[in-house]
Short mmCIF file of C-alpha atoms (C1' of nucleotides) in Angstrom, two decimals:
data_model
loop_
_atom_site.label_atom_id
_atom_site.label_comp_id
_atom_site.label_asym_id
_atom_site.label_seq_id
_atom_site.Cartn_x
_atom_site.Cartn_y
_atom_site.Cartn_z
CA UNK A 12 -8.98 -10.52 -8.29
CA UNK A 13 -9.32 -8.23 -11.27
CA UNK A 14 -7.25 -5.07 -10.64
CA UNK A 15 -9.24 -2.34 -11.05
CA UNK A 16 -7.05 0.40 -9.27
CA UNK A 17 -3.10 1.16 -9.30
CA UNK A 18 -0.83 3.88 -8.04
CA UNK A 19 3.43 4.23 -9.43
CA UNK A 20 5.89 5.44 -7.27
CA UNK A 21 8.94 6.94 -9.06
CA UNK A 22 11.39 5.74 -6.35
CA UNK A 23 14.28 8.43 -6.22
CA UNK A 24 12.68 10.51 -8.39
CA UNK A 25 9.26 11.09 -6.27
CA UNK A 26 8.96 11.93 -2.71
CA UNK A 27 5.99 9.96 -2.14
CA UNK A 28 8.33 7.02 -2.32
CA UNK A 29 10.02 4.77 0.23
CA UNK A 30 12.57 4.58 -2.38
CA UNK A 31 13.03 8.01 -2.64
CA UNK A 32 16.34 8.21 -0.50
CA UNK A 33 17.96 5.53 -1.66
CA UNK A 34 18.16 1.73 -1.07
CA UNK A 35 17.42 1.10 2.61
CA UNK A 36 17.30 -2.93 4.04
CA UNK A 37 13.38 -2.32 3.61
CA UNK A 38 13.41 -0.99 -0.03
CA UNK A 39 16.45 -3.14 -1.19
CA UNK A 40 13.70 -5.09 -2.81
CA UNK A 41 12.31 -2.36 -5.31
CA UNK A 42 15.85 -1.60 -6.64
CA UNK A 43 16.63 -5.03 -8.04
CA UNK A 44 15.03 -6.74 -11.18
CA UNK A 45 11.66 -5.89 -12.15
CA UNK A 46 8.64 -8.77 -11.83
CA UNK A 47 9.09 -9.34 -7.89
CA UNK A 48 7.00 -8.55 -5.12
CA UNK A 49 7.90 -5.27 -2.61
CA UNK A 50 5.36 -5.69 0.06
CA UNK A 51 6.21 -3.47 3.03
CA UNK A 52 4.22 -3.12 6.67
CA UNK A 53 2.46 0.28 7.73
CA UNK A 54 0.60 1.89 10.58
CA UNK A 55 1.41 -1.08 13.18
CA UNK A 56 -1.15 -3.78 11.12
CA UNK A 57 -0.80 -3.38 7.90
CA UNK A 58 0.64 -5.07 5.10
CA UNK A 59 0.66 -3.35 0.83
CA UNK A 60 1.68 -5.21 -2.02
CA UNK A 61 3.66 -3.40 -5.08
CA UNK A 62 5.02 -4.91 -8.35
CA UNK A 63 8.69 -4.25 -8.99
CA UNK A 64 8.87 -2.11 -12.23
CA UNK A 65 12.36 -0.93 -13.09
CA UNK A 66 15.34 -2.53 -14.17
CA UNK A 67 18.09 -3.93 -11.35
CA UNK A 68 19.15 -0.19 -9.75
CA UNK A 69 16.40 1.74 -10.86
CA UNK A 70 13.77 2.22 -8.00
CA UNK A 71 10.03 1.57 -9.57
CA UNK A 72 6.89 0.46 -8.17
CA UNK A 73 3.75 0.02 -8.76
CA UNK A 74 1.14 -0.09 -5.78
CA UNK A 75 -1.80 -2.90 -5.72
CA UNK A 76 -4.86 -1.12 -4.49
CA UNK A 77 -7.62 -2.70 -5.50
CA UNK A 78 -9.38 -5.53 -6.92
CA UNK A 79 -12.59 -7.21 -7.86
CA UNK A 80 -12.93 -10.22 -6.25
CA UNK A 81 -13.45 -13.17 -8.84
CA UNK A 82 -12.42 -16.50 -7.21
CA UNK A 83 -11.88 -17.84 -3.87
CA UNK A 84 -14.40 -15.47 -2.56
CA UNK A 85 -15.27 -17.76 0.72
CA UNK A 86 -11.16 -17.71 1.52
CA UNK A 87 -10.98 -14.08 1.09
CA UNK A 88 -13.80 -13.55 3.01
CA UNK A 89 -12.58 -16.04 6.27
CA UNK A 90 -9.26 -13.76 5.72
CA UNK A 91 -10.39 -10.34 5.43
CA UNK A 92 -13.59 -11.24 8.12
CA UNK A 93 -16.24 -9.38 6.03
CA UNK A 94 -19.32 -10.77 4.18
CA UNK A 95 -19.70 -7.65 1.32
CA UNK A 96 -17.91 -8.58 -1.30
CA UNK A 97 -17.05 -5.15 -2.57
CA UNK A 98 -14.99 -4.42 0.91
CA UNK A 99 -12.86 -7.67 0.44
CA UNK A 100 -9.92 -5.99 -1.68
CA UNK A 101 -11.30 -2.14 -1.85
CA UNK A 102 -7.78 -0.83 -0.81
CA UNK A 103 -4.26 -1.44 -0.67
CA UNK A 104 -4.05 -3.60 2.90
CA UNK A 105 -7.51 -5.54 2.13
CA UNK A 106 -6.25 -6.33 -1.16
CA UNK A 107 -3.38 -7.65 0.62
CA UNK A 108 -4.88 -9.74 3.28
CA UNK A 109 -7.29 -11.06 1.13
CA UNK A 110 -5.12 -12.18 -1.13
CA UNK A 111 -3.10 -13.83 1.59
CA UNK A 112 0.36 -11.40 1.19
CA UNK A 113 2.56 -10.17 3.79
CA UNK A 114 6.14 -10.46 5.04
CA UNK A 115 7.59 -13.97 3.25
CA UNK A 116 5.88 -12.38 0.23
CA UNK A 117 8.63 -9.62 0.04
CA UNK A 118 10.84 -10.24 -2.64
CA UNK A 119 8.56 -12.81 -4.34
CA UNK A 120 8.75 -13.50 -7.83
CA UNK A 121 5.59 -12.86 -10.43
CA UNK A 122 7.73 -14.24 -13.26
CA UNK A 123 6.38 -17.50 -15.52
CA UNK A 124 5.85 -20.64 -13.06
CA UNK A 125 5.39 -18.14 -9.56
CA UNK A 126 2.60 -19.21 -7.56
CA UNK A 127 1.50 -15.57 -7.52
CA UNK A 128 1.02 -13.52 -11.23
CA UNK A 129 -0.25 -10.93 -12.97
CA UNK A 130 -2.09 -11.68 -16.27
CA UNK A 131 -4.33 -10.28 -18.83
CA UNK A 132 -7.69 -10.39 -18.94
CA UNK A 133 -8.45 -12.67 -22.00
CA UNK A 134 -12.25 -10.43 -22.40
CA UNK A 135 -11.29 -6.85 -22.38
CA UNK A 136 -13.13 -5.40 -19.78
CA UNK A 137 -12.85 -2.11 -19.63
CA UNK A 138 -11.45 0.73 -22.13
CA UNK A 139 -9.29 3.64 -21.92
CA UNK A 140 -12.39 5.71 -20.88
CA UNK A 141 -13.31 3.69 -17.87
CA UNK A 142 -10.04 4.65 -16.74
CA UNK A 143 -9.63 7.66 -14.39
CA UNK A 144 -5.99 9.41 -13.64
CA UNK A 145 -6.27 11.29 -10.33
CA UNK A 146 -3.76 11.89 -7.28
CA UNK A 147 -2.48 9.65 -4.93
CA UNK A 148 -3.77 8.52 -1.96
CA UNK A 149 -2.51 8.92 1.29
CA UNK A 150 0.50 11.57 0.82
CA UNK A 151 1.12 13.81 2.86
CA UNK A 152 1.46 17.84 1.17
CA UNK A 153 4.97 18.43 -0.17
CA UNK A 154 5.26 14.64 -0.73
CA UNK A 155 4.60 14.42 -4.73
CA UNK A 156 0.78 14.32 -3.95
CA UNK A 157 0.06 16.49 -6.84
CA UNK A 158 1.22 13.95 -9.01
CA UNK A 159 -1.51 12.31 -11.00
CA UNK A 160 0.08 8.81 -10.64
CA UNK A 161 -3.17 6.75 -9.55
CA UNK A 162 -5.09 5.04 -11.93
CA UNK A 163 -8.58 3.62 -11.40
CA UNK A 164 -11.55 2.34 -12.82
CA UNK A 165 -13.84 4.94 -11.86
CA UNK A 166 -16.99 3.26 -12.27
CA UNK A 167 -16.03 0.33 -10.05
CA UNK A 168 -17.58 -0.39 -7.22
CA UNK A 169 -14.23 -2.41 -6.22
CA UNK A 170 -12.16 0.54 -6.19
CA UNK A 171 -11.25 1.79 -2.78
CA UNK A 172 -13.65 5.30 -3.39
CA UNK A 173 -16.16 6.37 -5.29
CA UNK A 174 -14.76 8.70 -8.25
"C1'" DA B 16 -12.90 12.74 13.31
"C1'" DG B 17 -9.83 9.53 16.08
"C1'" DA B 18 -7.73 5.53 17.68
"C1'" DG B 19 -5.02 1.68 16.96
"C1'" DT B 20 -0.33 -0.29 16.28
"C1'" DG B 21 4.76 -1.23 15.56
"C1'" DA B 22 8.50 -1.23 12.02
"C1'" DT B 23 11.56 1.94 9.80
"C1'" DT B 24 14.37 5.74 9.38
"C1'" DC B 25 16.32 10.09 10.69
"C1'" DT B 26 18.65 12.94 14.16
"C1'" DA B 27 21.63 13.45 17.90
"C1'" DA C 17 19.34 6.41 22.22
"C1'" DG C 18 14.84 8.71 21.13
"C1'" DA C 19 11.41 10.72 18.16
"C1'" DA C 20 8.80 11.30 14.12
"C1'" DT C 21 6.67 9.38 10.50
"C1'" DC C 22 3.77 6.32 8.17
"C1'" DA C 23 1.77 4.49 0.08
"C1'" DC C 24 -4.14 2.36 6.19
"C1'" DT C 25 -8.59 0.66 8.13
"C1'" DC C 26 -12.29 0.54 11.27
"C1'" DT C 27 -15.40 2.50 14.40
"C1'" DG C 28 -18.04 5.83 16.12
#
DNA sequence: AGAGTGATTCTA
DNA sequence: AGAATCACTCTG
């Protein structure tokens, strides 16, 4: 997929975080080295993927929450169980299961010769100006959901609203 | 607007 | 141990 909508977590410096009280057996993950997978399970069904930003004891994330779907559209679709195309990664968990991520995923490297990585976009495809800032999603008041830490292409009909 | 669903973490 | 919480999604 083509990202096209991201969220950072400040770990112990942002209560929005799961890191934000220190390194737990589930957030272990986000305080080591930076270019790994922290993919954690929510609400009972769902799994989120995050990129590991920091260096090794600094808690940094960034959260995965959507993407335009470019290839392997028929195996995201038989995982995900929708036809539209703009609902198969329009949000943190559907980007998740349709790419295929959850629990052996935790820890998982993105580094040079992973199975799973980030890279550029050879054609640039959008410019700062497509690019909204806005508030989180999905905190709770009190919980650093003032902070403008979500990024999206606002145009996008891949991102997981309308902005 | 509400239900579903279960791991994780905090409090006692 | 028990309870609260939860970086969500789907269905009405």
């Amino acid at each position: 997929v083509r990202l096209v909508e991201v969220e950072a977590y400040r770990g112990t410096q942002d209560p929005g975080s799961h890191g934000f009280r220190g390194p737990t057996p589930r957030t272990e993950v986000m305080f080591g080295p930076a270019g790994r997978l922290y993919v954690y399970f929510t609400y009972g069904m769902h799994w989120c993927a995050n990129v590991v930003c920091g260096p090794v004891g600094v808690c940094e994330a960034v959260l995965l929450r959507a993407g335009q779907p470019l290839e392997g559209m028929e195996l995201m679709r038989s995982r995900r169980g929708v036809d539209d195309e703009r609902l198969l990664a329009a949000g943190p968990a559907r980007l998740a299961q349709a790419m295929g991520l959850s629990r052996v995923h935790d820890g998982a490297s993105l580094l040079r010769g992973s199975r799973i990585w980030i890279e550029n976009d050879d054609d640039v495809v959008f410019s700062d100006a497509d690019v909204s800032r806005t508030r989180r999603i999905g905190l709770s008041a009190g919980r650093g959901d003032e902070l403008e830490y979500r990024w999206v292409v606002s145009a996008s009909p891949y991102a997981s609203r309308r902005t």
